Short mmCIF file of C-alpha atoms and ligand atoms in Angstrom, two decimals:
data_model
loop_
_atom_site.label_atom_id
_atom_site.label_comp_id
_atom_site.label_asym_id
_atom_site.label_seq_id
_atom_site.Cartn_x
_atom_site.Cartn_y
_atom_site.Cartn_z
CA MET A 25 -38.61 4.04 19.97
CA GLU A 26 -35.44 5.79 18.87
CA THR A 27 -32.97 3.58 17.03
CA TYR A 28 -29.38 3.12 18.23
CA ILE A 29 -28.24 5.17 15.26
CA GLU A 30 -30.55 8.06 16.20
CA ARG A 31 -29.35 7.93 19.82
CA ALA A 32 -25.71 7.87 18.66
CA GLN A 33 -26.29 10.88 16.46
CA SER A 34 -27.70 12.91 19.32
CA ALA A 35 -25.15 11.76 21.94
CA LEU A 36 -21.83 11.36 20.10
CA LEU A 37 -19.57 13.97 18.55
CA GLY A 38 -20.04 13.67 14.82
CA VAL A 39 -16.41 13.18 13.82
CA TYR A 40 -16.94 9.77 12.21
CA LYS A 41 -18.76 8.86 9.01
CA ARG A 42 -20.14 5.53 10.18
CA PHE A 43 -21.76 2.68 8.28
CA PRO A 44 -25.33 1.95 9.45
CA ILE A 45 -24.65 -1.23 11.46
CA THR A 46 -24.67 -1.69 15.26
CA PHE A 47 -22.70 -4.75 16.36
CA SER A 48 -23.51 -6.81 19.41
CA HIS A 49 -20.92 -9.62 19.48
CA GLY A 50 -18.36 -11.60 17.55
CA LYS A 51 -16.59 -14.95 17.41
CA GLY A 52 -13.34 -15.58 15.53
CA SER A 53 -13.65 -14.03 12.06
CA TRP A 54 -17.40 -13.43 12.43
CA LEU A 55 -19.44 -10.49 13.70
CA TYR A 56 -23.16 -10.26 14.55
CA ASP A 57 -25.27 -7.12 14.53
CA THR A 58 -28.23 -6.21 16.75
CA ASP A 59 -30.61 -7.59 14.08
CA SER A 60 -28.75 -10.96 14.20
CA ASN A 61 -27.20 -10.54 10.76
CA GLU A 62 -23.88 -12.39 10.34
CA TYR A 63 -20.80 -10.84 8.70
CA ILE A 64 -17.35 -12.19 7.88
CA ASP A 65 -15.02 -9.61 9.35
CA PHE A 66 -12.26 -8.56 6.94
CA ALA A 67 -12.27 -5.06 8.44
CA GLY A 68 -10.67 -6.43 11.60
CA GLY A 69 -11.38 -3.24 13.53
CA ILE A 70 -9.01 -1.49 11.05
CA ALA A 71 -6.11 -3.93 11.43
CA VAL A 72 -6.64 -4.24 15.18
CA ASN A 73 -8.35 -7.57 15.94
CA SER A 74 -5.22 -9.68 15.44
CA LEU A 75 -6.85 -12.79 16.98
CA GLY A 76 -10.39 -12.10 15.79
CA HIS A 77 -13.21 -11.77 18.29
CA ALA A 78 -13.70 -13.44 21.67
CA HIS A 79 -10.56 -15.61 21.51
CA PRO A 80 -11.06 -17.95 24.51
CA GLU A 81 -7.40 -17.98 25.64
CA LEU A 82 -7.11 -14.22 25.32
CA ASN A 83 -10.32 -13.75 27.29
CA GLN A 84 -8.98 -16.10 29.97
CA ALA A 85 -5.71 -14.13 30.20
CA ILE A 86 -7.68 -10.87 30.47
CA ASN A 87 -9.89 -12.28 33.23
CA GLU A 88 -6.92 -13.62 35.18
CA GLN A 89 -5.11 -10.29 35.03
CA VAL A 90 -8.27 -8.34 35.97
CA GLU A 91 -8.47 -10.45 39.13
CA LYS A 92 -4.86 -9.55 39.97
CA LEU A 93 -4.09 -5.98 38.92
CA ILE A 94 -5.26 -3.50 36.29
CA HIS A 95 -3.27 -0.36 36.99
CA VAL A 96 -0.74 1.10 39.40
CA SER A 97 0.82 3.95 37.29
CA ASN A 98 4.41 4.30 36.16
CA LEU A 99 5.54 5.45 39.60
CA PHE A 100 6.07 1.71 40.14
CA TYR A 101 7.10 -1.46 38.32
CA THR A 102 4.87 -4.32 37.21
CA ILE A 103 5.90 -7.71 35.84
CA PRO A 104 3.64 -7.72 32.70
CA GLN A 105 5.16 -4.41 31.53
CA ILE A 106 8.72 -5.67 31.94
CA GLU A 107 7.93 -8.96 30.21
CA LEU A 108 6.25 -7.34 27.20
CA ALA A 109 9.10 -4.84 26.77
CA GLU A 110 11.65 -7.67 26.82
CA LYS A 111 9.62 -9.59 24.24
CA LEU A 112 9.32 -6.60 21.87
CA ASN A 113 13.05 -5.90 22.15
CA ALA A 114 13.76 -9.56 21.39
CA LEU A 115 11.56 -9.34 18.28
CA ILE A 116 13.11 -6.10 16.97
CA GLY A 117 16.63 -5.59 18.32
CA PRO A 118 18.60 -4.02 21.15
CA GLY A 119 16.51 -1.10 22.37
CA LYS A 120 14.11 0.30 24.92
CA ILE A 121 10.30 0.47 24.95
CA PHE A 122 7.94 3.31 25.86
CA PHE A 123 4.33 2.26 26.37
CA SER A 124 1.30 4.41 25.53
CA ASN A 125 -2.33 3.79 24.61
CA SER A 126 -2.73 4.41 20.88
CA GLY A 127 -0.96 4.79 17.57
CA ALA A 128 -1.02 8.57 17.65
CA GLU A 129 0.63 8.52 21.06
CA ALA A 130 3.23 6.00 19.92
CA ASN A 131 4.03 8.45 17.09
CA GLU A 132 4.11 11.38 19.48
CA CYS A 133 7.05 9.63 21.16
CA LEU A 134 8.81 9.27 17.77
CA ILE A 135 8.33 12.99 17.12
CA LYS A 136 9.54 14.00 20.58
CA LEU A 137 12.59 11.80 20.03
CA ALA A 138 13.23 13.60 16.72
CA ARG A 139 12.99 16.99 18.46
CA ILE A 140 15.18 16.24 21.47
CA TYR A 141 17.77 14.51 19.28
CA GLY A 142 17.73 17.40 16.79
CA ASN A 143 18.08 19.99 19.53
CA SER A 144 21.21 18.25 20.83
CA PHE A 145 23.13 19.51 17.75
CA SER A 146 24.67 22.99 17.84
CA GLU A 147 22.97 23.76 14.47
CA LYS A 148 19.58 22.64 15.94
CA LYS A 149 18.09 20.10 13.57
CA THR A 150 14.42 21.08 13.64
CA GLU A 151 13.11 19.58 10.38
CA VAL A 152 11.31 16.26 9.96
CA ILE A 153 10.58 14.71 6.56
CA THR A 154 7.50 12.54 6.02
CA MET A 155 5.85 11.08 2.92
CA HIS A 156 2.94 12.11 0.71
CA ALA A 157 -0.22 10.08 1.47
CA SER A 158 1.18 9.00 4.84
CA PHE A 159 -1.01 8.82 7.93
CA HIS A 160 0.39 9.33 11.42
CA GLY A 161 -2.64 9.88 13.67
CA ARG A 162 -5.05 12.60 14.73
CA THR A 163 -3.18 14.49 17.45
CA MET A 164 -1.75 17.89 16.50
CA ALA A 165 1.72 16.36 15.98
CA GLY A 166 0.14 13.43 14.13
CA ILE A 167 -1.75 15.60 11.64
CA SER A 168 1.30 17.83 11.21
CA ALA A 169 3.34 14.76 10.29
CA THR A 170 0.62 13.28 8.06
CA GLY A 171 1.10 13.80 4.32
CA GLN A 172 -2.61 14.28 3.51
CA GLU A 173 -4.28 17.68 3.43
CA LYS A 174 -7.72 16.43 4.43
CA VAL A 175 -6.73 15.74 8.06
CA LYS A 176 -5.26 19.23 8.53
CA LEU A 177 -8.08 21.42 7.23
CA GLY A 178 -9.13 24.02 9.78
CA PHE A 179 -6.48 23.15 12.37
CA ASP A 180 -3.82 25.79 11.69
CA PRO A 181 -1.37 26.59 13.13
CA LEU A 182 0.10 23.11 12.92
CA LEU A 183 3.34 21.97 14.52
CA SER A 184 6.14 23.49 12.46
CA GLY A 185 9.06 21.74 10.84
CA PHE A 186 7.40 19.04 8.72
CA THR A 187 8.09 18.63 5.01
CA HIS A 188 6.29 16.04 2.87
CA ILE A 189 7.91 14.37 -0.13
CA PRO A 190 6.93 11.59 -2.58
CA PHE A 191 7.19 8.06 -1.13
CA ASN A 192 9.85 5.69 -2.52
CA ASP A 193 11.78 8.59 -4.06
CA ILE A 194 15.35 8.57 -2.75
CA GLU A 195 16.26 11.59 -4.91
CA ALA A 196 13.52 13.60 -3.19
CA VAL A 197 14.95 12.52 0.17
CA LYS A 198 18.40 13.70 -0.84
CA LYS A 199 17.15 16.99 -2.29
CA THR A 200 14.97 17.81 0.72
CA SER A 201 17.36 16.81 3.53
CA SER A 202 19.70 19.38 4.99
CA SER A 203 21.88 19.80 8.06
CA LYS A 204 18.60 20.83 9.74
CA THR A 205 16.93 17.45 9.17
CA SER A 206 16.60 15.45 12.38
CA ALA A 207 14.41 12.57 11.21
CA ILE A 208 12.58 10.88 8.37
CA ILE A 209 9.34 9.06 9.20
CA ILE A 210 7.86 6.41 6.93
CA GLU A 211 5.29 3.64 7.09
CA GLY A 212 6.68 0.33 5.79
CA ILE A 213 3.36 -0.02 3.98
CA GLN A 214 1.11 3.03 3.83
CA GLY A 215 -2.28 1.88 5.11
CA GLU A 216 -4.67 4.82 4.98
CA GLY A 217 -2.79 6.04 1.89
CA GLY A 218 -4.03 3.01 -0.10
CA ILE A 219 -1.69 0.08 0.70
CA ILE A 220 1.52 1.38 -0.85
CA SER A 221 4.64 -0.62 0.11
CA ALA A 222 8.09 0.82 0.54
CA LYS A 223 10.38 -0.54 -2.16
CA PRO A 224 13.25 -2.68 -0.83
CA GLU A 225 15.89 -0.58 -2.63
CA PHE A 226 14.34 2.57 -1.18
CA LEU A 227 14.58 1.17 2.37
CA LEU A 228 18.24 0.22 1.94
CA GLU A 229 19.20 3.55 0.34
CA LEU A 230 17.23 5.48 2.95
CA ARG A 231 19.01 3.63 5.77
CA LYS A 232 22.36 4.48 4.21
CA TRP A 233 21.44 8.13 3.66
CA CYS A 234 20.21 8.53 7.25
CA ASN A 235 23.40 6.95 8.62
CA GLU A 236 25.61 9.25 6.56
CA ASN A 237 23.72 12.39 7.54
CA LYS A 238 22.96 11.78 11.22
CA ILE A 239 19.24 11.61 10.45
CA LEU A 240 16.98 9.33 12.48
CA LEU A 241 15.03 6.79 10.44
CA LEU A 242 11.69 6.40 12.19
CA PHE A 243 9.07 3.79 11.31
CA ASP A 244 5.36 4.21 11.86
CA ALA A 245 4.44 0.52 12.09
CA VAL A 246 1.07 1.15 13.73
CA GLN A 247 -0.84 -0.52 10.89
CA CYS A 248 1.74 -2.55 8.95
CA GLY A 249 3.58 -4.04 11.95
CA PHE A 250 2.83 -6.87 14.35
CA PHE A 251 3.08 -9.97 12.12
CA ARG A 252 0.39 -8.77 9.69
CA THR A 253 2.68 -8.99 6.66
CA GLY A 254 4.11 -12.37 7.65
CA SER A 255 7.06 -10.91 9.57
CA PHE A 256 6.93 -9.09 12.89
CA GLN A 257 7.87 -5.88 11.09
CA SER A 258 7.02 -5.10 7.48
CA TYR A 259 10.60 -4.12 6.54
CA ALA A 260 11.74 -7.71 7.18
CA GLU A 261 9.04 -8.98 4.84
CA ILE A 262 9.72 -6.31 2.21
CA LEU A 263 13.44 -7.13 2.20
CA ARG A 264 12.70 -10.87 2.28
CA GLU A 265 10.61 -10.36 -0.85
CA MET A 266 13.46 -8.55 -2.55
CA PRO A 267 14.14 -10.25 -5.89
CA LYS A 268 17.38 -12.24 -5.74
CA GLU A 269 18.93 -10.52 -8.75
CA ASP A 270 18.73 -7.25 -6.85
CA THR A 271 20.89 -8.47 -4.01
CA THR A 272 24.51 -9.46 -3.79
CA LYS A 273 23.65 -11.99 -1.12
CA ASP A 274 22.00 -15.39 -1.50
CA SER A 275 19.88 -15.28 1.57
CA CYS A 276 17.65 -12.34 2.25
CA SER A 277 17.74 -13.15 5.95
CA GLU A 278 21.32 -11.91 5.80
CA LEU A 279 19.96 -8.53 4.74
CA LYS A 280 17.80 -8.01 7.78
CA PRO A 281 20.51 -7.01 10.25
CA ASP A 282 21.59 -4.33 7.78
CA PHE A 283 18.22 -2.73 8.06
CA ILE A 284 16.78 -1.72 11.39
CA PRO A 285 15.06 1.62 11.89
CA ASP A 286 16.21 3.84 14.77
CA ALA A 287 12.75 3.80 16.34
CA ILE A 288 9.41 2.11 15.61
CA SER A 289 5.88 2.99 16.71
CA MET A 290 3.32 0.23 17.22
CA ALA A 291 -0.35 -0.03 18.21
CA LYS A 292 -3.45 -1.46 16.47
CA SER A 293 -2.87 -5.29 16.31
CA LEU A 294 -0.50 -5.06 19.31
CA GLY A 295 -3.51 -5.05 21.64
CA GLY A 296 -5.94 -7.08 19.53
CA GLY A 297 -8.66 -4.58 20.51
CA PHE A 298 -7.37 -3.64 23.95
CA PRO A 299 -5.86 -0.11 23.75
CA ILE A 300 -2.07 -0.13 23.84
CA GLY A 301 0.68 1.66 21.96
CA ALA A 302 4.42 1.08 22.11
CA THR A 303 7.49 2.85 20.81
CA TRP A 304 10.76 0.95 20.42
CA ILE A 305 13.90 3.11 20.36
CA SER A 306 17.25 1.58 19.47
CA ASP A 307 19.91 1.55 22.16
CA SER A 308 21.92 4.11 20.17
CA TYR A 309 19.25 6.77 20.78
CA SER A 310 17.16 5.68 23.79
CA HIS A 311 19.22 7.84 26.19
CA TYR A 312 17.81 11.00 24.56
CA LEU A 313 14.49 10.44 26.33
CA GLY A 314 15.55 10.26 29.98
CA ALA A 315 13.65 10.59 33.26
CA GLY A 316 11.02 13.35 33.16
CA THR A 317 11.10 13.94 29.38
CA HIS A 318 7.97 11.94 28.49
CA GLY A 319 5.27 9.87 30.09
CA SER A 320 1.75 8.43 30.12
CA THR A 321 -0.45 7.68 33.12
CA TYR A 322 -2.14 4.60 31.64
CA GLY A 323 0.75 3.62 29.38
CA GLY A 324 1.94 0.05 29.85
CA ASN A 325 -0.58 -0.85 32.53
CA PRO A 326 -0.38 -4.52 33.53
CA LEU A 327 -3.71 -5.43 31.90
CA ALA A 328 -2.78 -3.99 28.48
CA CYS A 329 0.68 -5.57 28.62
CA LYS A 330 -0.65 -8.98 29.66
CA VAL A 331 -3.08 -8.91 26.71
CA SER A 332 -0.33 -8.08 24.26
CA SER A 333 2.10 -10.70 25.61
CA LYS A 334 -0.62 -13.33 25.38
CA ILE A 335 -1.35 -12.38 21.76
CA ILE A 336 2.34 -12.70 20.87
CA GLU A 337 2.51 -16.07 22.65
CA ILE A 338 -0.49 -17.37 20.66
CA ILE A 339 0.79 -15.99 17.34
CA GLU A 340 4.17 -17.66 17.86
CA ARG A 341 2.76 -20.95 19.13
CA ASP A 342 0.17 -21.26 16.33
CA ASN A 343 2.47 -19.94 13.56
CA LEU A 344 0.00 -17.19 12.71
CA ALA A 345 2.63 -15.01 11.01
CA ILE A 346 3.19 -17.80 8.47
CA ASN A 347 -0.59 -18.15 8.24
CA ALA A 348 -0.87 -14.42 7.54
CA ARG A 349 1.70 -14.72 4.75
CA GLN A 350 0.05 -17.81 3.19
CA MET A 351 -3.53 -16.57 3.52
CA GLY A 352 -2.37 -13.24 2.09
CA ILE A 353 -1.08 -15.02 -1.01
CA LYS A 354 -4.33 -16.97 -1.33
CA LEU A 355 -6.36 -13.78 -0.98
CA SER A 356 -4.18 -12.00 -3.52
CA ASN A 357 -4.51 -14.87 -6.02
CA GLY A 358 -8.27 -14.85 -5.58
CA LEU A 359 -8.42 -11.11 -6.12
CA SER A 360 -6.29 -11.46 -9.25
CA GLU A 361 -8.81 -14.00 -10.61
CA LEU A 362 -11.61 -11.50 -10.00
CA GLU A 363 -9.59 -8.80 -11.76
CA LYS A 364 -9.37 -11.03 -14.85
CA MET A 365 -13.15 -11.48 -14.79
CA HIS A 366 -13.84 -7.76 -14.18
CA PRO A 367 -11.07 -5.74 -15.82
CA ASP A 368 -13.57 -2.88 -16.17
CA LYS A 369 -14.15 -2.72 -12.42
CA LEU A 370 -10.97 -3.89 -10.68
CA LYS A 371 -7.56 -2.40 -11.36
CA GLY A 372 -5.35 -4.65 -9.25
CA ASN A 373 -4.45 -5.64 -5.73
CA ARG A 374 -1.39 -4.99 -3.61
CA GLY A 375 0.09 -5.30 -0.17
CA LEU A 376 1.74 -8.04 1.86
CA GLY A 377 0.21 -10.76 3.99
CA LEU A 378 -3.10 -9.71 5.48
CA LEU A 379 -2.65 -6.05 4.70
CA ARG A 380 -4.21 -6.03 1.21
CA GLY A 381 -5.86 -3.43 -0.94
CA SER A 382 -7.97 -3.93 -4.04
CA GLU A 383 -8.05 -0.91 -6.33
CA LEU A 384 -11.28 -0.03 -8.10
CA HIS A 385 -11.75 1.80 -11.36
CA SER A 386 -13.64 5.00 -10.71
CA PHE A 387 -17.40 4.89 -11.21
CA LYS A 388 -20.36 7.13 -10.60
CA VAL A 389 -21.87 6.20 -7.24
CA PRO A 390 -25.63 5.81 -7.73
CA ASP A 391 -28.41 7.67 -5.84
CA PRO A 392 -28.84 8.18 -2.93
CA TYR A 393 -25.15 7.61 -2.11
CA GLN A 394 -23.55 10.21 -4.41
CA SER A 395 -21.87 11.89 -1.43
CA ILE A 396 -19.64 8.87 -0.67
CA PRO A 397 -16.63 7.77 -2.74
CA PRO A 398 -16.57 4.51 -4.78
CA SER A 399 -14.50 2.77 -2.06
CA SER A 400 -17.09 3.44 0.68
CA TYR A 401 -19.96 2.54 -1.65
CA THR A 402 -18.26 -0.78 -2.38
CA CYS A 403 -17.86 -1.42 1.37
CA LEU A 404 -21.57 -0.65 1.84
CA LEU A 405 -22.55 -3.14 -0.88
CA ALA A 406 -20.16 -5.73 0.60
CA GLN A 407 -21.85 -5.30 4.00
CA LYS A 408 -25.19 -6.15 2.42
CA ASN A 409 -23.50 -9.34 1.19
CA GLY A 410 -22.20 -10.10 4.70
CA LEU A 411 -18.59 -8.99 4.17
CA LEU A 412 -16.86 -6.22 6.13
CA LEU A 413 -14.06 -4.27 4.41
CA VAL A 414 -12.36 -0.91 5.04
CA PRO A 415 -12.05 1.92 2.50
CA ALA A 416 -8.62 3.50 1.97
CA GLY A 417 -8.87 6.73 0.04
CA ASP A 418 -11.52 7.00 -2.67
CA HIS A 419 -10.68 3.96 -4.81
CA VAL A 420 -9.14 1.24 -2.64
CA VAL A 421 -10.86 -1.25 -0.35
CA ARG A 422 -8.76 -2.92 2.32
CA PHE A 423 -8.87 -6.55 3.46
CA LEU A 424 -7.60 -6.79 7.06
CA PRO A 425 -8.76 -10.12 8.49
CA GLN A 426 -7.49 -11.60 11.75
CA LEU A 427 -4.08 -13.30 11.54
CA GLY A 428 -5.62 -16.71 12.21
CA VAL A 429 -8.11 -16.48 9.33
CA SER A 430 -8.76 -19.88 7.71
CA SER A 431 -8.55 -20.92 4.08
CA ASN A 432 -12.33 -21.49 4.01
CA GLU A 433 -12.92 -18.02 5.37
CA ILE A 434 -10.74 -16.52 2.61
CA ASP A 435 -12.87 -18.44 0.06
CA GLU A 436 -16.06 -17.20 1.69
CA ALA A 437 -14.86 -13.58 1.69
CA LEU A 438 -13.79 -13.85 -1.97
CA GLU A 439 -17.18 -15.25 -2.92
CA ARG A 440 -18.95 -12.37 -1.18
CA PHE A 441 -16.56 -9.85 -2.74
CA SER A 442 -17.22 -11.38 -6.17
CA LYS A 443 -20.97 -10.94 -5.63
CA THR A 444 -20.32 -7.34 -4.58
CA ILE A 445 -18.24 -6.58 -7.67
CA ASN A 446 -21.00 -8.01 -9.86
CA GLN A 447 -23.39 -5.49 -8.31
CA LEU A 448 -21.13 -2.46 -8.89
CA PRO A 449 -22.25 -0.05 -11.61
CA LEU A 450 -19.94 0.16 -14.61
C1 LIG B 280 -4.14 4.05 12.71
C2 LIG B 280 -2.83 4.68 12.48
C3 LIG B 280 -2.31 5.66 13.36
C4 LIG B 280 -3.12 6.22 14.50
O1 LIG B 280 -3.41 5.26 15.46
P1 LIG B 280 -4.53 5.60 16.57
O2 LIG B 280 -4.51 4.40 17.48
O3 LIG B 280 -5.82 5.80 15.86
O4 LIG B 280 -4.12 6.84 17.26
C5 LIG B 280 -1.05 6.13 13.12
N1 LIG B 280 -0.30 5.68 12.08
C6 LIG B 280 -0.77 4.74 11.24
C7 LIG B 280 0.11 4.26 10.13
C8 LIG B 280 -2.04 4.22 11.38
O5 LIG B 280 -2.51 3.33 10.51
#
């Protein structure tokens, strides 16, 4: 009999390098494969499964909505879409929401906003600045915006007008901007790029620069948003973390209103596994995308919106953002301990909350896996120890557990990671 993997290879387009596991079901932070092996899931569907697997209340909400209404299109109104939009606006600030089905689509809306805003100037601002090592999705606009060559290879001609500069470098921003610049797009914490956080000073200077030069400041929060860092949006957490001596104010919460992007894209954890994307646009700019300028047939269907509203309700009720912050600190401390024991193998860890990366020293991947980078090899070894992680670049492994992960589960994951590190070649 053919295996699932053989059938997948003959039936599915080969765009993914997959690990050799076929999953059948999950519960909370745990996943089970078709051979009944158990794994602790710190891959989280790549920062998607915000409430883990098979959350009973989420499943109940899904079932109730399925019985009522799944889809009617955006020719009409539905209550779940209105309610979710109101909730997201309440969490971010005065603005308007566009719903789509993925992160790339949420970014597409950011990029169309940049274009239509830029074209409203007599000098036609047609340039968008993004960051080296950024990742903005796999559509043509997404790969054009992305600051990594590997996603673009073979797809010329790309969308024009994108320039990539070093992250956290305000001088590069100033040098590269011109009267033609309509927008700057950043991730609060670069995910695919290896868990690189924006520096608080950079965010504040960037906000100021964009204000002074009529440049939109656009946030790709697809991976770093949605409570994962401990705040709804990563910039709030980054500015909260700002060392006191660097601020003129006592309370960092006073800083937050000073810093709000002009638009924010969201997806991944927003749907907890159900496909949904959303783009928030501040009330100062939302009028640029009026009737007929953009759309999505599925976008904001009542089922997707009900799922997302329920997730937010559970996160708020059960204080899972605080949990994400605290468990993130525990995870980071545990990783730091391992770094002390293995300075030859582990370089350090970084990130905020439950968006964490552990950086590996480079090593020669042994036979027969020479074709994969050290990060993927480490994930493969971790899988054999019952721990799921996600590679980011060649030398970082990501820890992206569900927001409700328990202290015991962090300990368990650390123990399995420790075993994995012991097995790595020097
Ligand atoms: C995952 C990701 C995307 C793309 O999201 P999709 O849902 O795969 O289209 C865009 N930006 C960032 C920062 C991401 O992490």
